[in-house]
mmCIF file of C-alpha atoms in Angstrom:
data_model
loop_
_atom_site.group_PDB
_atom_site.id
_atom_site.type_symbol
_atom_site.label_atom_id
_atom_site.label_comp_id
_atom_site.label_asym_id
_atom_site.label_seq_id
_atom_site.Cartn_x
_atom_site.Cartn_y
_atom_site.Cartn_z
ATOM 1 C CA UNK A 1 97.882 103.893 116.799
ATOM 2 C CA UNK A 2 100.691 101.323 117.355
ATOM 3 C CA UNK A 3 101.586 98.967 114.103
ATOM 4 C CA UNK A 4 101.875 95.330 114.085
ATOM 5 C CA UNK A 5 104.519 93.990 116.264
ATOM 6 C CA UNK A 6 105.993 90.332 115.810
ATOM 7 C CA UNK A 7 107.981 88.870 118.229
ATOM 8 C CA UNK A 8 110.801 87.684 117.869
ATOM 9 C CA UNK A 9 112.490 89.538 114.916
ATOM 10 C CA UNK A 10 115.102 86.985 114.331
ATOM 11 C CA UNK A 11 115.233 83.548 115.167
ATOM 12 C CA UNK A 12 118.306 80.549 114.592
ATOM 13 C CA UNK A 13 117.012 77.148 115.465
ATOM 14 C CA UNK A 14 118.078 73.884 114.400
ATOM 15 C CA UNK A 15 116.598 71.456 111.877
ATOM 16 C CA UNK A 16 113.944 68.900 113.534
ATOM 17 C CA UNK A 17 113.278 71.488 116.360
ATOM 18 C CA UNK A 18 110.059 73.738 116.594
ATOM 19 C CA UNK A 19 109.230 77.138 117.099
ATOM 20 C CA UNK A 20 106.473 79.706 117.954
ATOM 21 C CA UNK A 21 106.573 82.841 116.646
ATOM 22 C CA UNK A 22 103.894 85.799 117.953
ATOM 23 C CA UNK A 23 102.188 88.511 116.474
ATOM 24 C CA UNK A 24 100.204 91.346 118.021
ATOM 25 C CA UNK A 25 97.949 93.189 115.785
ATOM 26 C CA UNK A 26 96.657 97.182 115.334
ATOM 27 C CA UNK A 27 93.947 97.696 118.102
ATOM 28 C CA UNK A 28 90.621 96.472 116.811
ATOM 29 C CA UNK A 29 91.476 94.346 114.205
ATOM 30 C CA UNK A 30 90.208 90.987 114.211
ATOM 31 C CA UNK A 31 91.923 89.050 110.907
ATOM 32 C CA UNK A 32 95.368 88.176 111.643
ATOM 33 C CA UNK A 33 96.785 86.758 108.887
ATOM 34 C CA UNK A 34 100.458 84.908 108.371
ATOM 35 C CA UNK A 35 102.628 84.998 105.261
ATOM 36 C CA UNK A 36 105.961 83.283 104.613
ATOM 37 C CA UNK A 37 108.203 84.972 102.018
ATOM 38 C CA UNK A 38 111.500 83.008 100.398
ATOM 39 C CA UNK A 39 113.331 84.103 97.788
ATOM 40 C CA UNK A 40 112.360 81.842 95.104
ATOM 41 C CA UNK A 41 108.822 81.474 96.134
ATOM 42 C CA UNK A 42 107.524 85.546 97.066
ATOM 43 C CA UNK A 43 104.845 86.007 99.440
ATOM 44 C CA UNK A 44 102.646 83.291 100.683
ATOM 45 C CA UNK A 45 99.482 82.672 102.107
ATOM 46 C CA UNK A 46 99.880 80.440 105.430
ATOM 47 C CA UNK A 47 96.412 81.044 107.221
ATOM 48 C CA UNK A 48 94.514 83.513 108.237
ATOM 49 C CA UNK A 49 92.588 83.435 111.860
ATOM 50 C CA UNK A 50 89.246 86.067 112.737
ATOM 51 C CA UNK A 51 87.973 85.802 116.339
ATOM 52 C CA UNK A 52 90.121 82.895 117.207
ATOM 53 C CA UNK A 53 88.836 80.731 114.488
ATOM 54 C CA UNK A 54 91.034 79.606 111.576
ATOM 55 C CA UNK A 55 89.367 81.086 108.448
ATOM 56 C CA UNK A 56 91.033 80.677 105.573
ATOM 57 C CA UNK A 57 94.354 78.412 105.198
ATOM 58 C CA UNK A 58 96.860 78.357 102.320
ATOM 59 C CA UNK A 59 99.161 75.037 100.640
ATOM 60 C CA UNK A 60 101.083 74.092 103.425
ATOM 61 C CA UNK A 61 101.763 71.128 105.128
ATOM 62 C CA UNK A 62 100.135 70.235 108.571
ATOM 63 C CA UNK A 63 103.534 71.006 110.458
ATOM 64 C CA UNK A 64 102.619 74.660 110.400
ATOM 65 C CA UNK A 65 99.580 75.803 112.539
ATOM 66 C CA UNK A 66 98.256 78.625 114.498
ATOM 67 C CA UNK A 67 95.929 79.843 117.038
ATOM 68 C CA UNK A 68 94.412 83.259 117.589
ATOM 69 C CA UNK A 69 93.232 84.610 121.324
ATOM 70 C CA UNK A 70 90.834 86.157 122.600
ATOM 71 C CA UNK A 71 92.540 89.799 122.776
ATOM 72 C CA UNK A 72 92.852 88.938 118.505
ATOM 73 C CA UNK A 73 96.720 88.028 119.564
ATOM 74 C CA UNK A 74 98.185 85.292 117.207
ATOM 75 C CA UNK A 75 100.800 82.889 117.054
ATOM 76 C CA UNK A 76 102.206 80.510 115.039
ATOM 77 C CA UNK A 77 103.943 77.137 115.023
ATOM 78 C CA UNK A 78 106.028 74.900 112.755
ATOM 79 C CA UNK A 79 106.992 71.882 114.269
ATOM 80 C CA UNK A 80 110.121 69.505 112.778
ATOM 81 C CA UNK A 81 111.796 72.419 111.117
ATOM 82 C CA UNK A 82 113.302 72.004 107.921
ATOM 83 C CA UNK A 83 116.081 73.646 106.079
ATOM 84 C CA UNK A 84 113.668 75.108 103.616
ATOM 85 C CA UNK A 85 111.217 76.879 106.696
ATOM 86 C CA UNK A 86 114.019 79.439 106.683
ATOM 87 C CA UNK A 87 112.687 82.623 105.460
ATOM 88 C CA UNK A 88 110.808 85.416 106.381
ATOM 89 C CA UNK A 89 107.378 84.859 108.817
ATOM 90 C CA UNK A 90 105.300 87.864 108.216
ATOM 91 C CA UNK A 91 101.731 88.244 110.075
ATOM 92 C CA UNK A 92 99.249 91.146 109.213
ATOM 93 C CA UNK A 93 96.125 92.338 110.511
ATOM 94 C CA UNK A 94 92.925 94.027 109.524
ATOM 95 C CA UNK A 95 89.417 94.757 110.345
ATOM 96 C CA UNK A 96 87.819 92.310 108.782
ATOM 97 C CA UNK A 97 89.543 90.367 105.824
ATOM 98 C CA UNK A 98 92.142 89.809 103.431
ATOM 99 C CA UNK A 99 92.321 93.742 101.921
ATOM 100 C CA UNK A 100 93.444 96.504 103.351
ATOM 101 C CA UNK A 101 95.989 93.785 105.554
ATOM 102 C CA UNK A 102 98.768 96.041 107.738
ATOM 103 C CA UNK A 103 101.718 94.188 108.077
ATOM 104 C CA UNK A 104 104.209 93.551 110.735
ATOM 105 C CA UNK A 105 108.226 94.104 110.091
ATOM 106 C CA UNK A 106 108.025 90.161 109.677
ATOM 107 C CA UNK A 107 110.365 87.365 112.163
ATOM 108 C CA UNK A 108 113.819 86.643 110.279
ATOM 109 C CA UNK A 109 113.582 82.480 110.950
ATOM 110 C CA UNK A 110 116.735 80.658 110.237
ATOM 111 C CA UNK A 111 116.926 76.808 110.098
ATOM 112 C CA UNK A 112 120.632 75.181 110.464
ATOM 113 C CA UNK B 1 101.548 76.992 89.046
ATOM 114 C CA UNK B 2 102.048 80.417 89.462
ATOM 115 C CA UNK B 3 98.805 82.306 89.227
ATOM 116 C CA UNK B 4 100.216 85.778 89.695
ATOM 117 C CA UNK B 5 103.470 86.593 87.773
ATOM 118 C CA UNK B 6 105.668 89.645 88.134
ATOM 119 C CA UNK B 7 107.971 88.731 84.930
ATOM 120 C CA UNK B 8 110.361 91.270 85.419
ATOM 121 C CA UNK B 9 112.407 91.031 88.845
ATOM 122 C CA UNK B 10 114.004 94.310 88.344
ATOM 123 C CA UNK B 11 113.648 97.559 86.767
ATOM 124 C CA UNK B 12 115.881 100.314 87.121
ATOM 125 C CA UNK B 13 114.463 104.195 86.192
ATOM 126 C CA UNK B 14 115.640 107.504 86.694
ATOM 127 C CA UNK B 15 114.504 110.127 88.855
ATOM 128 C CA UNK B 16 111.156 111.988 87.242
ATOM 129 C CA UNK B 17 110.804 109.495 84.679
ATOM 130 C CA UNK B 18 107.495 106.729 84.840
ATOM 131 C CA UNK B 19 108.120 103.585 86.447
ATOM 132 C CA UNK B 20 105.639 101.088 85.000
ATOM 133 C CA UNK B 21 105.712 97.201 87.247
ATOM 134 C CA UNK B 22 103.758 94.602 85.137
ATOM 135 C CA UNK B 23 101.981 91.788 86.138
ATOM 136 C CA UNK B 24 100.253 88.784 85.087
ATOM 137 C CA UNK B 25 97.246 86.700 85.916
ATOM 138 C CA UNK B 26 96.006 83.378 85.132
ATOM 139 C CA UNK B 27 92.510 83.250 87.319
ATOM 140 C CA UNK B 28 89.963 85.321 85.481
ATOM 141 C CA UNK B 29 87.626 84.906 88.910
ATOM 142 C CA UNK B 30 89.738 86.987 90.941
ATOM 143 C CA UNK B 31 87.765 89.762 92.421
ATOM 144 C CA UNK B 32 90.852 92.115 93.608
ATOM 145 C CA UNK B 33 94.373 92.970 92.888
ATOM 146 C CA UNK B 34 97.102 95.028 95.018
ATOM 147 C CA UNK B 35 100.119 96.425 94.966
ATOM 148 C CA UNK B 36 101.972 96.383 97.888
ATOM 149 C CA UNK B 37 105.364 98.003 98.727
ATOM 150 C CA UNK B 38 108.040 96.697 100.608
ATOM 151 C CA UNK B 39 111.428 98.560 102.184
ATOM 152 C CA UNK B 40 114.569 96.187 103.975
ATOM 153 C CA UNK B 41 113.735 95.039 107.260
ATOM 154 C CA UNK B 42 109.967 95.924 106.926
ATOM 155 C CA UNK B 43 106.684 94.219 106.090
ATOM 156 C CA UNK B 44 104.771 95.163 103.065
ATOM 157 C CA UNK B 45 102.972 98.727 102.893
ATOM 158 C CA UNK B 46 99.648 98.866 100.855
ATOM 159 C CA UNK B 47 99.750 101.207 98.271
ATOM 160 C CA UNK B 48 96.801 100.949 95.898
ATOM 161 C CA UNK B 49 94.091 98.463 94.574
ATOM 162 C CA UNK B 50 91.444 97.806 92.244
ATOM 163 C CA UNK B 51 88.483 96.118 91.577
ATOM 164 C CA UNK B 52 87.481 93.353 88.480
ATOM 165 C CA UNK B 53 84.902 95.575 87.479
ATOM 166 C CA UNK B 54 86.932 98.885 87.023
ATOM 167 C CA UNK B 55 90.506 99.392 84.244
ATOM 168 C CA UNK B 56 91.929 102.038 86.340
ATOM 169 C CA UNK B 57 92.472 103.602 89.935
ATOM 170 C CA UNK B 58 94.777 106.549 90.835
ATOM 171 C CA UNK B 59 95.994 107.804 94.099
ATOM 172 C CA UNK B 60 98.346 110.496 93.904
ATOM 173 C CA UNK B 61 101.422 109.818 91.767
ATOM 174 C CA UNK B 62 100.289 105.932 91.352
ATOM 175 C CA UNK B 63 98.015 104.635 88.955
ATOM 176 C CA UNK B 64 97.123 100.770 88.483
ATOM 177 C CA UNK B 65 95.160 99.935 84.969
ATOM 178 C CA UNK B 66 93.850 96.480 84.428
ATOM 179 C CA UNK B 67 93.646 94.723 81.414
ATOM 180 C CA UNK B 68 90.924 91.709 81.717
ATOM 181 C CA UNK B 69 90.796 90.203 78.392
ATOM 182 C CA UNK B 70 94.884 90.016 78.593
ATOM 183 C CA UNK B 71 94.961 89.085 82.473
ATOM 184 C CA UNK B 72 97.632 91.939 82.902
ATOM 185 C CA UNK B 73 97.861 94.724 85.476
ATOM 186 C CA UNK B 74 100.384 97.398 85.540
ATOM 187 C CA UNK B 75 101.439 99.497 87.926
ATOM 188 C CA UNK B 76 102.176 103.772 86.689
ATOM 189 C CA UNK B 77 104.725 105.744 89.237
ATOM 190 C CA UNK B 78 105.034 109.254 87.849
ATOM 191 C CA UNK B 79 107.171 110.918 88.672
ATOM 192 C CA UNK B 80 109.211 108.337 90.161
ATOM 193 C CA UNK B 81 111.059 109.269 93.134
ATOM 194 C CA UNK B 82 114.224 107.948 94.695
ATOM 195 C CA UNK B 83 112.253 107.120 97.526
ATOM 196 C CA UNK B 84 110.425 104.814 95.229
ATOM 197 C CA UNK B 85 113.033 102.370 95.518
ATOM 198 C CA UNK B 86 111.342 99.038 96.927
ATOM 199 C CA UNK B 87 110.577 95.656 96.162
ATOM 200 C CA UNK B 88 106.515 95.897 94.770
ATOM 201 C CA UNK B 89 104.558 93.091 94.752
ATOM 202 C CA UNK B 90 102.024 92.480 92.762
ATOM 203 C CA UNK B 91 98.937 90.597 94.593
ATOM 204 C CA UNK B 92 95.094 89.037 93.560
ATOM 205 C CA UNK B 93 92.253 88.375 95.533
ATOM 206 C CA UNK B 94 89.809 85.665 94.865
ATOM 207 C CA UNK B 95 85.851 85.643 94.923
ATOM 208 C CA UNK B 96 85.223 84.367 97.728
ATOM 209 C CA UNK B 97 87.698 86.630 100.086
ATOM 210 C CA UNK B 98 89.845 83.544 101.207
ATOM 211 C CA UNK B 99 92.748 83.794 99.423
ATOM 212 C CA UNK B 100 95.305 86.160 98.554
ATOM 213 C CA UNK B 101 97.956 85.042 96.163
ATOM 214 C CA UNK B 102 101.008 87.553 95.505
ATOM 215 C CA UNK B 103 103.678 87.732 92.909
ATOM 216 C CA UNK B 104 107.131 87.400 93.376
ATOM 217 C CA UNK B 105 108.051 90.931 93.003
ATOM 218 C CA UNK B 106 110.159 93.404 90.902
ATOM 219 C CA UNK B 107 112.598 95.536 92.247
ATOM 220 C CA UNK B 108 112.177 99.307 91.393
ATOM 221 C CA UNK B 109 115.215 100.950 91.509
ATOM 222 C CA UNK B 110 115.378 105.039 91.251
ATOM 223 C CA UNK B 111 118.383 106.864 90.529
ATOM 224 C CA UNK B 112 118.793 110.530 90.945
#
């Protein structure tokens, strides 16, 4: 069974542009869920989509969004990027919910 | 405020001693907690979890015991392994299901 894939792995954009970023999850699952890791803030919790509803949605501000399809394919957007979006976009998926998550290899983004 | 604190951000152990990963909670409603390991260039791997109502869970070499009336969880790797050697993050799941909050994570390192 193939893993989560996110596309792309890296990223260098420029501050005040925007950028999508894509995740396909395992076969079957229907939770996609997207985390953003820094180094001074860990892992956190950006949103989490199931059947191409948003579910569940961390503390962030209203520049970062997301949509799920119908195949359970997500993506996700931050719009006016910032010097302190740069870090590490990671989406994971699972059957149902926030446990047993399987997470992608993650999309290096890097705002100059 | 952090609700989930890994206090230590590195921890160095040699090969076939115990590795032991602390971690801290403020929330006495969470419902979950889960480690999680993490190589370079790769998302996080589950590695074990365990409920509110239960102090301890083994799999294997890894054991996670929960403390409730000190908010503490700790993480057992014996024998540790060089292969050990990973960033593991400590994480907590709320009531509810819609939020999963992780520590900043401590660096295991295993010499042989």
């Amino acid at each position: 069974k193939a893993g989560v894939t996110q596309t792309p792995r890296y990223l260098i954009k420029t501050r005040g542009q925007q950028v999508t970023l894509s995740c396909s999850p395992i076969s079957g699952h229907r939770s996609v869920s997207w985390y953003q890791q820094t180094p001074g803030q860990g892992l956190q919790f950006l949103f989490e989509y199931f059947s191409e509803t948003q579910r569940n949605k961390g503390n962030f501000p209203g520049r970062f969004s997301g949509r799920q399809f119908s195949n359970s394919r997500s993506e996700m957007n931050v719009s006016t990027l910032e010097l302190g979006d740069s870090a590490l976009y990671l989406c994971a998926s699972s059957l149902s919910g926030l446990l047993e998550q399987y997470f992608g290899p993650g999309t290096r983004l890097t705002v100059t | 405020d952090q609700q989930v604190k890994q206090n230590s951000p590195s921890l160095s152990v040699q090969e076939g001693r115990i590795s032991i990963l602390n971690c801290d909670y403020t929330n006495s409603m969470f419902d979950y907690f889960l480690w999680y390991k993490k190589y370079p260039a790769e998302g996080p791997t589950f590695l074990i979890s365990i409920s509110s109502i239960k102090d301890k869970n083994e799999d294997g070499r890894f054991t996670v015991f929960l403390n409730k009336s000190a908010k503490h969880l700790s993480l057992h790797i014996v024998p540790s392994q060089p292969g050990d050697s990973a960033v593991y993050f400590c994480a907590a799941l709320n009531q509810a299901g819609t939020a999963l909050i992780f520590g900043k994570g401590t660096t295991l390192s295993v010499s042989s």
